XYZ file of C-alpha atoms in Angstrom:
717
model
C 41.340 -37.086 46.980
C 39.890 -36.041 43.636
C 38.021 -33.013 42.335
C 34.509 -33.105 40.929
C 35.771 -33.712 37.398
C 37.936 -36.660 38.471
C 41.325 -34.968 38.590
C 43.646 -35.826 41.458
C 44.280 -33.060 43.929
C 47.891 -32.359 44.911
C 48.991 -34.119 48.072
C 48.961 -32.136 51.323
C 52.215 -30.416 52.204
C 54.460 -32.706 54.224
C 56.199 -29.843 56.036
C 54.612 -26.934 57.913
C 54.193 -23.907 55.626
C 56.962 -21.383 55.932
C 54.749 -18.593 57.190
C 57.023 -15.619 57.705
C 56.511 -12.657 59.959
C 53.468 -10.496 59.207
C 52.250 -6.952 59.767
C 48.505 -6.542 59.404
C 47.594 -3.900 56.846
C 51.215 -3.258 55.842
C 52.027 -3.025 52.121
C 55.577 -1.676 52.326
C 58.755 -3.743 52.136
C 59.940 -2.618 55.598
C 58.404 -1.936 58.993
C 59.971 0.406 61.536
C 59.188 -0.373 65.162
C 59.051 2.545 67.588
C 59.503 2.432 71.333
C 60.655 -0.796 72.832
C 62.150 -2.560 69.797
C 61.399 -6.140 70.626
C 58.683 -8.662 69.985
C 57.435 -10.373 66.853
C 56.723 -8.518 63.602
C 54.614 -10.601 61.222
C 54.617 -9.606 57.542
C 52.038 -11.432 55.425
C 51.460 -11.201 51.698
C 48.376 -11.972 49.663
C 48.673 -14.981 47.307
C 49.653 -14.220 43.729
C 47.149 -14.431 40.887
C 47.283 -17.726 38.972
C 49.462 -17.712 35.853
C 49.110 -20.268 33.060
C 51.806 -20.757 30.397
C 50.437 -19.820 26.987
C 49.947 -23.163 25.174
C 52.319 -24.172 22.424
C 49.471 -24.231 19.864
C 48.566 -20.609 20.601
C 52.190 -19.546 20.260
C 52.576 -21.529 17.044
C 49.464 -19.867 15.573
C 51.086 -16.474 16.192
C 54.280 -17.308 14.300
C 55.298 -18.185 10.773
C 54.244 -19.951 8.630
C 50.613 -19.973 9.778
C 50.385 -16.291 10.737
C 48.150 -14.115 8.513
C 49.770 -10.695 8.591
C 47.932 -7.653 10.014
C 49.298 -4.369 11.438
C 47.852 -5.092 14.901
C 50.809 -6.937 16.496
C 53.455 -4.453 15.373
C 51.427 -1.500 16.646
C 50.998 -3.278 19.968
C 54.700 -4.175 20.080
C 55.576 -0.487 19.581
C 53.471 0.402 22.615
C 55.105 -2.373 24.628
C 58.526 -0.995 23.741
C 57.506 2.502 24.832
C 55.330 1.803 27.881
C 55.185 -1.928 28.664
C 51.404 -1.982 28.125
C 49.138 -2.432 25.110
C 45.347 -2.849 25.085
C 44.122 -4.596 21.933
C 40.437 -3.838 21.399
C 38.002 -5.361 18.939
C 34.980 -7.539 18.497
C 35.029 -11.311 18.340
C 36.613 -12.525 15.112
C 39.272 -9.824 14.853
C 42.119 -12.047 16.062
C 42.694 -10.153 19.328
C 44.200 -12.999 21.312
C 46.647 -14.377 18.740
C 47.639 -10.828 17.769
C 48.471 -10.227 21.437
C 50.636 -13.357 21.565
C 52.508 -12.266 18.424
C 53.029 -8.776 19.863
C 54.586 -10.291 22.984
C 56.849 -12.472 20.845
C 57.836 -9.529 18.647
C 58.783 -7.351 21.599
C 60.429 -9.889 23.908
C 62.208 -12.322 21.560
C 65.998 -12.195 21.653
C 68.777 -14.151 19.925
C 69.177 -16.032 23.195
C 65.776 -17.658 22.816
C 62.012 -17.192 22.920
C 60.334 -15.317 25.787
C 58.318 -16.843 28.606
C 54.652 -16.017 27.963
C 51.781 -16.473 30.411
C 48.047 -15.980 30.638
C 47.350 -14.044 33.846
C 44.008 -15.137 35.335
C 41.866 -12.127 36.265
C 40.843 -13.700 39.563
C 38.979 -10.790 41.101
C 35.307 -9.825 40.988
C 34.122 -6.994 38.780
C 33.555 -4.582 41.653
C 37.117 -5.104 42.875
C 40.583 -4.081 41.769
C 43.626 -6.321 42.185
C 46.073 -5.412 44.927
C 49.592 -4.796 43.688
C 50.973 -7.626 45.787
C 48.825 -10.264 44.029
C 50.394 -9.390 40.655
C 53.560 -11.248 39.600
C 56.917 -9.686 40.361
C 58.649 -8.252 37.266
C 61.061 -10.665 35.574
C 62.970 -9.787 32.420
C 61.732 -11.686 29.374
C 58.354 -12.573 30.878
C 55.253 -11.430 29.007
C 51.702 -11.506 30.355
C 48.351 -11.585 28.585
C 45.075 -10.794 30.357
C 41.979 -11.816 28.392
C 39.381 -9.297 29.551
C 36.972 -9.753 26.655
C 34.348 -11.404 28.866
C 34.418 -9.180 31.936
C 34.275 -5.605 33.191
C 37.313 -3.701 34.505
C 36.779 -0.812 36.900
C 38.824 2.382 36.648
C 40.722 1.326 39.787
C 41.601 -2.000 38.170
C 42.805 -0.208 35.023
C 45.002 2.138 37.107
C 46.493 -0.763 39.075
C 47.363 -2.680 35.909
C 48.817 0.418 34.251
C 51.074 1.078 37.242
C 52.149 -2.567 37.282
C 52.937 -2.421 33.554
C 55.335 0.451 34.261
C 57.197 -1.794 36.687
C 57.260 -4.571 34.101
C 58.610 -2.186 31.485
C 61.459 -1.088 33.742
C 62.390 -4.745 34.313
C 62.255 -5.765 30.634
C 58.814 -7.364 30.801
C 55.387 -6.291 29.506
C 51.612 -6.768 29.572
C 48.947 -7.026 26.855
C 45.228 -6.802 27.643
C 42.566 -7.870 25.131
C 39.145 -6.238 25.401
C 35.937 -5.613 23.539
C 35.527 -2.242 21.892
C 34.822 0.720 24.188
C 35.380 -1.396 27.315
C 38.763 -0.021 28.435
C 38.431 2.515 31.260
C 42.098 3.379 31.471
C 44.443 5.664 29.555
C 43.445 5.728 25.884
C 47.084 6.085 24.801
C 47.512 2.338 25.190
C 44.594 1.333 22.950
C 45.057 -0.493 19.663
C 42.180 -1.288 17.314
C 42.429 -4.894 16.094
C 42.454 -5.327 12.315
C 40.642 -8.445 11.104
C 43.027 -10.875 9.368
C 42.305 -12.339 5.950
C 40.325 -15.507 6.735
C 41.312 -17.154 3.440
C 44.968 -16.629 4.241
C 44.458 -18.059 7.728
C 42.931 -21.228 6.281
C 45.541 -21.606 3.511
C 48.461 -21.069 5.874
C 47.218 -23.739 8.251
C 46.596 -26.203 5.433
C 50.098 -25.614 4.079
C 51.589 -26.070 7.562
C 49.730 -29.381 7.878
C 51.119 -30.537 4.539
C 47.681 -30.375 2.890
C 48.960 -28.459 -0.139
C 46.264 -29.759 -2.477
C 43.498 -28.467 -0.186
C 45.302 -25.125 0.164
C 45.327 -24.884 -3.627
C 41.550 -25.338 -3.774
C 41.239 -21.972 -1.992
C 43.658 -20.235 -4.402
C 42.004 -17.100 -5.724
C 44.519 -16.042 -8.371
C 43.886 -19.090 -10.538
C 45.450 -17.697 -13.742
C 48.751 -17.061 -11.973
C 48.700 -20.580 -10.577
C 47.864 -22.046 -13.987
C 50.768 -20.166 -15.601
C 53.176 -21.592 -13.068
C 51.613 -24.991 -13.658
C 52.207 -24.808 -17.426
C 55.891 -24.263 -16.817
C 56.136 -27.230 -14.488
C 53.699 -29.842 -15.772
C 52.024 -30.912 -18.958
C 48.442 -30.456 -17.680
C 47.384 -27.841 -15.121
C 45.679 -28.957 -11.921
C 41.966 -28.375 -12.538
C 41.201 -28.410 -8.801
C 43.210 -25.234 -8.096
C 40.825 -22.407 -7.175
C 37.718 -24.581 -7.429
C 36.688 -23.534 -3.871
C 38.076 -19.988 -4.007
C 34.716 -18.512 -2.960
C 34.203 -20.929 -0.058
C 35.463 -18.528 2.629
C 34.529 -14.867 2.747
C 36.893 -12.293 4.211
C 34.453 -11.530 7.050
C 34.871 -15.019 8.534
C 36.624 -15.019 11.923
C 40.085 -16.597 12.290
C 38.651 -19.323 14.555
C 35.988 -20.200 11.983
C 38.558 -20.129 9.172
C 40.705 -22.551 11.171
C 37.676 -24.836 11.714
C 36.854 -24.758 7.999
C 40.466 -25.604 7.180
C 40.305 -28.597 9.518
C 37.174 -29.901 7.790
C 38.653 -29.183 4.378
C 41.727 -31.160 5.378
C 39.473 -34.197 5.817
C 38.341 -34.109 2.169
C 40.421 -36.541 0.095
C 42.041 -34.849 -2.951
C 40.968 -37.799 -5.121
C 37.325 -37.174 -4.207
C 37.384 -33.528 -5.334
C 39.477 -34.311 -8.403
C 36.940 -36.926 -9.507
C 34.073 -34.457 -9.054
C 35.884 -31.834 -11.168
C 36.667 -34.453 -13.820
C 32.973 -35.343 -14.066
C 32.001 -31.686 -14.391
C 34.309 -31.443 -17.425
C 32.814 -34.596 -18.977
C 30.686 -34.380 -22.113
C 27.919 -36.619 -20.756
C 25.148 -34.518 -19.088
C 24.336 -37.197 -16.453
C 27.994 -37.502 -15.488
C 28.364 -33.719 -15.452
C 25.355 -33.473 -13.109
C 26.899 -36.097 -10.811
C 30.063 -34.004 -10.590
C 28.110 -30.841 -9.796
C 26.171 -32.646 -7.070
C 29.334 -34.089 -5.535
C 31.072 -30.696 -5.553
C 27.999 -29.141 -3.944
C 28.030 -31.873 -1.315
C 31.703 -31.218 -0.525
C 30.992 -27.514 -0.090
C 28.029 -28.277 2.156
C 30.061 -30.672 4.261
C 32.822 -28.109 4.797
C 30.371 -25.282 5.522
C 28.207 -27.484 7.782
C 25.288 -27.866 5.399
C 24.189 -24.234 5.264
C 22.355 -24.422 1.925
C 20.857 -27.827 2.728
C 19.419 -26.507 5.994
C 18.124 -23.358 4.333
C 16.049 -25.520 2.016
C 15.026 -27.941 4.768
C 13.999 -25.378 7.372
C 12.807 -22.460 5.261
C 11.616 -24.005 2.001
C 8.092 -23.815 0.625
C 5.405 -24.535 3.186
C 5.821 -24.517 6.948
C 7.349 -27.982 7.097
C 6.696 -27.843 10.843
C 6.832 -31.592 11.342
C 10.040 -31.990 9.343
C 11.673 -29.148 11.239
C 10.781 -30.542 14.666
C 11.829 -34.065 13.680
C 15.254 -32.748 12.619
C 15.525 -30.689 15.809
C 14.703 -33.686 18.011
C 17.281 -35.860 16.253
C 19.892 -33.071 16.463
C 19.528 -32.682 20.233
C 19.176 -36.440 20.829
C 21.849 -37.676 18.421
C 22.579 -41.302 19.282
C 19.144 -41.896 20.831
C 16.707 -44.556 19.546
C 14.530 -43.332 16.683
C 11.352 -43.959 18.690
C 12.741 -41.669 21.410
C 13.311 -38.896 18.866
C 9.783 -39.327 17.496
C 8.258 -39.167 20.978
C 10.271 -36.037 21.772
C 9.058 -34.370 18.571
C 5.405 -35.099 19.350
C 5.503 -33.037 22.572
C 6.816 -29.873 20.925
C 4.505 -26.900 21.383
C 1.281 -26.599 23.359
C -0.726 -29.679 24.261
C -3.458 -29.053 21.686
C -0.834 -28.506 18.997
C 0.864 -31.782 19.895
C -2.418 -33.673 19.547
C -3.069 -32.095 16.166
C 0.397 -32.956 14.885
C 0.278 -36.532 13.630
C 3.720 -37.822 12.833
C 2.622 -41.316 11.865
C 0.260 -40.213 9.097
C 1.412 -39.633 5.529
C 5.136 -40.272 5.284
C 6.504 -42.584 7.947
C 8.544 -40.949 10.723
C 11.681 -42.717 9.572
C 11.163 -41.460 6.052
C 10.771 -37.924 7.405
C 14.030 -38.239 9.318
C 15.921 -39.485 6.259
C 14.481 -36.653 4.144
C 15.858 -34.029 6.550
C 19.344 -35.542 6.599
C 19.220 -37.936 9.552
C 20.898 -41.336 9.231
C 19.226 -44.355 10.819
C 21.755 -46.877 12.040
C 21.390 -50.647 12.018
C 20.493 -50.441 15.720
C 17.686 -47.961 14.873
C 19.318 -44.888 16.398
C 19.624 -41.339 15.042
C 23.009 -40.440 13.533
C 24.603 -37.941 11.138
C 27.476 -40.001 9.754
C 26.821 -39.047 6.141
C 26.528 -35.350 7.048
C 29.029 -34.707 9.852
C 28.291 -31.513 11.736
C 24.686 -31.296 10.533
C 23.211 -31.725 14.041
C 24.961 -28.728 15.587
C 24.416 -26.633 12.496
C 20.690 -27.471 12.480
C 20.322 -26.379 16.116
C 22.109 -23.101 15.423
C 20.208 -22.283 12.237
C 16.825 -23.205 13.755
C 17.423 -20.881 16.713
C 18.546 -18.085 14.399
C 15.756 -18.426 11.839
C 12.737 -19.254 14.034
C 13.153 -16.365 16.479
C 9.442 -16.336 17.345
C 9.711 -20.013 18.383
C 12.531 -19.551 20.906
C 10.307 -19.574 23.993
C 8.467 -22.636 22.714
C 11.784 -24.381 22.033
C 13.028 -23.581 25.556
C 9.831 -24.927 27.156
C 10.067 -28.040 25.002
C 13.659 -28.729 26.081
C 12.666 -28.321 29.734
C 9.708 -30.678 29.212
C 11.626 -33.511 27.539
C 14.470 -33.347 30.114
C 12.145 -33.460 33.141
C 12.455 -36.489 35.473
C 9.570 -38.096 33.588
C 10.581 -36.637 30.208
C 11.402 -38.748 27.174
C 14.944 -37.331 26.923
C 16.069 -37.308 30.550
C 19.095 -39.504 29.762
C 20.243 -36.997 27.144
C 20.173 -33.961 29.463
C 23.950 -33.556 29.501
C 24.211 -33.752 25.708
C 21.395 -31.229 25.326
C 23.178 -28.915 27.770
C 26.434 -29.207 25.817
C 24.694 -28.321 22.561
C 23.021 -25.333 24.203
C 26.416 -24.190 25.463
C 27.761 -24.326 21.902
C 24.685 -22.439 20.715
C 25.263 -19.708 23.317
C 28.676 -18.862 21.905
C 27.258 -17.436 18.669
C 23.542 -16.800 19.190
C 21.614 -14.250 21.256
C 18.941 -15.083 23.858
C 20.321 -18.582 24.266
C 18.360 -20.741 26.729
C 21.558 -22.180 28.246
C 21.461 -20.429 31.643
C 17.652 -20.602 31.731
C 17.767 -24.389 31.390
C 20.580 -24.680 33.951
C 18.460 -22.801 36.468
C 15.490 -25.041 35.694
C 17.500 -28.234 36.101
C 18.964 -26.989 39.388
C 15.631 -25.977 40.950
C 12.684 -27.841 39.468
C 14.516 -31.153 39.056
C 16.951 -31.052 41.979
C 18.223 -34.624 42.169
C 21.968 -35.265 42.198
C 22.163 -36.323 38.556
C 20.852 -32.969 37.349
C 22.964 -31.017 39.821
C 26.154 -32.792 38.730
C 25.352 -32.042 35.092
C 24.654 -28.379 35.868
C 27.923 -28.125 37.818
C 29.993 -29.501 34.951
C 28.261 -27.289 32.376
C 28.551 -24.020 34.293
C 32.225 -24.707 35.049
C 32.777 -25.271 31.328
C 30.899 -22.056 30.543
C 33.204 -20.123 32.891
C 36.156 -21.247 30.751
C 34.436 -20.101 27.537
C 35.310 -16.554 26.498
C 31.807 -15.586 25.413
C 30.060 -17.021 28.500
C 32.585 -16.473 31.296
C 31.120 -13.216 32.593
C 27.593 -14.628 32.829
C 28.863 -17.854 34.422
C 30.750 -15.997 37.178
C 27.686 -13.861 37.871
C 25.348 -16.862 37.903
C 27.483 -18.674 40.458
C 27.587 -15.580 42.675
C 23.813 -15.115 42.445
C 23.162 -18.755 43.286
C 25.573 -18.627 46.227
C 23.566 -15.748 47.741
C 20.171 -17.402 47.326
C 18.581 -19.582 50.008
C 17.833 -22.405 47.572
C 19.910 -25.353 48.803
C 20.195 -27.079 45.424
C 21.647 -24.130 43.555
C 23.983 -23.478 46.474
C 25.120 -27.091 46.228
C 26.003 -26.566 42.560
C 28.153 -23.566 43.510
C 29.898 -25.547 46.254
C 30.678 -28.406 43.870
C 31.938 -25.991 41.214
C 34.221 -24.269 43.715
C 35.617 -27.636 44.779
C 36.515 -28.573 41.204
C 38.152 -26.962 38.180
C 36.445 -23.624 38.743
C 37.957 -23.274 42.212
C 41.407 -24.306 41.012
C 41.421 -21.704 38.225
C 39.752 -18.817 40.083
C 40.562 -19.436 43.782
C 39.767 -15.891 44.931
C 36.351 -15.782 43.255
C 35.636 -19.308 44.498
C 36.378 -18.274 48.089
C 34.035 -15.282 47.774
C 31.241 -17.608 46.674
C 32.044 -20.119 49.430
C 31.734 -17.328 52.012
C 28.124 -16.726 50.939
C 27.382 -20.459 51.037
C 28.774 -20.822 54.560
C 26.231 -18.295 55.847
C 23.520 -20.989 55.939
C 23.744 -24.410 57.551
C 22.723 -27.096 55.056
C 24.283 -29.780 52.885
C 25.843 -27.168 50.599
C 27.642 -25.741 53.622
C 29.294 -29.088 54.323
C 30.386 -29.387 50.699
C 31.811 -25.873 50.913
C 33.687 -26.741 54.110
C 35.186 -29.811 52.430
C 36.208 -27.710 49.416
C 37.854 -25.159 51.702
C 39.876 -27.750 53.593
C 40.830 -29.640 50.432
C 42.213 -26.457 48.867
C 44.120 -25.637 52.063
C 45.610 -29.137 52.189
C 46.583 -29.205 48.514
C 49.613 -26.900 48.711
C 51.490 -24.456 50.898
C 50.165 -21.577 48.806
C 46.619 -22.861 49.212
C 47.113 -23.210 52.965
C 48.312 -19.615 53.277
C 45.532 -18.284 51.048
C 42.792 -20.032 53.030
C 44.196 -19.061 56.438
C 44.527 -15.411 55.439
C 41.099 -15.387 53.795
C 39.329 -16.916 56.797
C 41.173 -14.514 59.095
C 39.858 -11.634 56.965
C 36.320 -13.005 57.191
C 36.566 -13.180 60.978
C 37.842 -9.610 61.220
C 35.691 -7.855 58.596
C 32.451 -9.829 58.965
C 32.260 -10.433 62.691
C 28.496 -11.052 62.710
C 28.634 -13.313 59.658
C 28.715 -17.059 60.267
C 30.992 -17.832 57.314
C 34.152 -17.085 59.294
C 33.314 -19.288 62.309
C 32.091 -22.152 60.108
C 35.193 -21.961 57.935
C 37.410 -21.828 61.023
C 35.725 -24.880 62.525
C 36.200 -26.765 59.258
C 39.922 -25.950 59.203
C 40.366 -26.939 62.858
C 38.208 -30.057 62.751
C 40.397 -33.159 63.227
C 38.107 -34.974 60.783
C 39.792 -33.019 57.981
C 43.504 -33.085 57.162
C 44.432 -29.475 57.901
C 44.559 -29.325 61.698
C 47.886 -31.130 62.057
C 49.435 -28.642 59.605
C 47.928 -25.741 61.543
C 49.189 -26.950 64.913
C 52.660 -27.702 63.526
C 52.853 -24.287 61.865
C 51.633 -22.576 65.046
C 54.722 -23.847 66.893
C 57.090 -21.963 64.564
C 54.927 -19.140 63.201
C 53.308 -16.744 65.676
C 50.926 -15.539 62.954
C 49.357 -19.008 62.691
C 49.126 -19.305 66.481
C 47.395 -15.914 66.587
C 45.022 -17.097 63.873
C 44.024 -20.118 65.954
C 43.558 -18.146 69.160
C 41.671 -15.240 67.607
C 39.666 -17.665 65.473
C 38.523 -19.562 68.534
C 37.621 -16.338 70.310
C 35.490 -15.105 67.403
C 33.894 -18.511 66.923
C 33.018 -19.053 70.581
C 31.078 -15.780 70.585
C 28.633 -17.133 67.991
C 25.753 -19.040 69.613
C 24.665 -20.492 66.231
C 27.795 -22.636 66.041
C 27.972 -23.520 69.736
C 27.343 -27.238 69.314
C 29.728 -27.512 66.366
C 32.429 -25.672 68.312
C 32.036 -28.040 71.248
C 32.383 -31.066 68.973
C 35.574 -29.667 67.460
C 37.010 -28.944 70.908
C 36.183 -32.493 71.895
C 37.910 -33.660 68.709
C 41.054 -31.761 69.739
C 41.013 -33.489 73.105
C 40.624 -36.922 71.542
C 43.301 -36.246 68.925
C 45.752 -35.201 71.647
C 44.785 -38.191 73.778
C 45.399 -40.586 70.854
C 48.710 -38.954 69.927
C 47.518 -37.545 66.596
C 48.237 -33.982 67.806
C 51.150 -32.697 69.845
C 49.806 -32.513 73.411
C 51.920 -29.585 74.570
C 51.167 -27.441 71.520
C 47.468 -28.321 71.473
C 46.801 -27.656 75.143
C 49.017 -24.575 75.060
C 46.807 -23.047 72.350
C 43.661 -23.962 74.251
C 45.121 -22.412 77.400
C 45.523 -19.097 75.589
C 41.966 -19.370 74.294
C 40.697 -20.137 77.792
C 42.524 -17.201 79.329
C 41.158 -14.737 76.777
C 37.616 -16.076 76.542
C 34.812 -15.595 79.028
C 33.936 -19.231 79.724
C 30.495 -19.532 78.232
C 28.998 -21.652 75.475
C 31.126 -24.419 73.991
C 34.271 -23.611 75.966
C 32.287 -23.750 79.197
C 30.987 -27.208 78.319
C 34.470 -28.253 77.290
C 36.075 -27.057 80.531
C 33.421 -27.935 83.060
C 31.686 -30.869 81.491
C 28.178 -31.889 80.529
C 26.184 -34.999 81.376
C 26.883 -36.743 78.070
C 30.561 -35.809 77.655
C 32.696 -37.447 80.315
C 35.034 -39.697 78.327
C 38.668 -40.163 79.317
C 40.071 -37.899 76.585
C 37.991 -34.957 77.765
C 38.909 -35.519 81.407
C 42.564 -35.666 80.416
C 42.236 -32.417 78.440
C 40.628 -30.639 81.425
C 43.412 -31.868 83.689
C 46.072 -30.649 81.265
C 44.474 -27.213 80.945
C 44.125 -26.948 84.697
C 47.848 -27.480 85.192
C 49.248 -25.271 82.430
C 50.559 -21.864 83.426
C 48.697 -18.906 81.887
C 50.614 -17.668 78.849
C 51.632 -13.997 78.705
C 51.286 -14.148 74.917
C 53.918 -11.577 74.031
C 54.084 -12.794 70.436
C 50.937 -10.990 69.252
C 51.440 -7.814 67.202
C 47.957 -6.417 67.886
C 48.160 -3.338 70.177
C 44.951 -4.289 72.010
C 45.355 -8.048 72.043
C 42.751 -9.524 74.407
C 45.210 -12.204 75.459
C 47.676 -9.619 76.700
C 44.911 -7.969 78.681
C 43.755 -11.340 79.968
C 47.262 -12.363 80.935
C 47.775 -9.120 82.835
C 44.543 -9.395 84.794
C 44.520 -13.088 85.642
C 46.202 -14.483 88.731
C 48.599 -17.339 88.241
C 45.856 -19.908 88.505
C 43.938 -21.660 85.794
C 40.265 -21.189 85.010
C 39.714 -24.775 86.003
C 40.962 -24.178 89.507
C 44.533 -25.517 89.263
C 47.608 -23.980 90.841
C 49.254 -23.244 87.521
C 52.442 -24.978 88.684
C 53.670 -28.239 87.170
C 53.186 -31.304 89.280
C 56.261 -32.741 90.891
């Protein structure tokens, strides 16, 4: 079985999950039983929050030689030493995350080796606070980082994390939380203001670590000092040192400085050296060639900022040139004729008619003039100006603020089922996602909603699912993505609900299982195709691992108890117990050794059979049990024993009535065999249940020793 994005799911557990004893509502480590001290005590625990090892690249960026020194990590490390908790606050671009990783290293590193560092996934909704038992147990040398820059923390959540950090501190562990400014609702003693690192130093350190020493020298600012050293070591100083010293300003973010360094690394030293040599030449034409080449190198590294300023905001409106560039940027790789047709439908209908792209300069000439390459196969490309397409989209959105609504309508129009750019919908969505990271009022979520409602075929819905899952993993968009999925799950629109179900069955559900289950509960309230996808996602997660099995069973049990009139619990229960899925055999096997699982099955059936809206589905699942037992796929004794308990506790109406007493169209041999087995099984006293008012106990005490089907209750001789 695979997820939506093609990854293989883990194989179902081969052994029944080791469900221990459980006590409902108990949070203490021990339970004292009063009165008659016998019977089963079941102690259950909520699943732990997901933890992800901090990647090697992130840890490397926090250490020498690429680290650009700031006081932030040491201040945070001092707090970790004193309290076990530090909250690093700052806006994007202040190096919060890498500073947090360095602080953890500084505090936890020992001569014995490096610490174990983990990202702790904040898998709870904003109106919730994590229970203590879902947080990892303290282990010496383990450090945790919670990235809370894209979400809200309640005061209760802040108190829970602070108390947990005290436990970590006592055990030799610690926690760092990164947040935006003024977002922390906990104790202000733990706050640290992030100091922005020197972007030039970030870039130079990375270049030196990559062995690109020549490129690092181009950014050297103290040129005279470098030249002096050069005179002592070589006959002629390197004229390229410091030639790009003003390329990066100190206000650039560390991520952007790293990206600039990567692009600078791709510039061959011989290319820059030749440009500098021409600038020093005595011939004016050659000197001009050198200046132009140096300008081109700067533009390439900075993603063509000056070039686009002239192209988009030069003299005159240049409306046609601007739209032609925009069409090629969004449809990079598309045929030129497709780009031209897309450009002609920009704006209102009367404006499109008035705009004549084939008069004056030819369309292909216009495209070349604004920096677009035309390949031999007549498609739009940006090989000679790498990065120009994305930069053009970003600068156009930033500069033409009054055209944003028109641009959004245009993108919706060209990606419609009959639009000229339908095949490029996914690429357009990806470029809008990139745009959303840095620009305000991005149309990303607006277009996703349009594609999921107005154009609701499977191709669009699959694209929307992949994009919103990617947005949830993006720091700047995560909060909006989580909220969008929750809003769509609550709406009656089947297509948007289907997107949520697919997302929860893929990478999103694997990373945020708790939030995915909350959204699946809303989807299961309505019976449609999205509900069936949600049921499949639920069973796949339960079958993937023992932890997933326990999480799903406990979650569905909570739904049945807390939302007794809601259909999500019964539908989820029927999905888990449907022999068509691969969870029932695990449930029945576990029920034979774990009373808590047996109670779940019995109470689940009781709650489900009370819901008339799922009557037919319940009857089909009961029939499936009978057939599975008849064919040997389920243990007969265990299966019919569970159904006997359900029968004894349930007033025989609805699906159970049809199952026990028959209906005109259900008289196959498996069902007859199941009725015979239930008729000849003794009523169970059900002493295993820990509930004080267990309906099975009451039923067992009030029923005579005969079955509901009229048998004697004694085994046949």
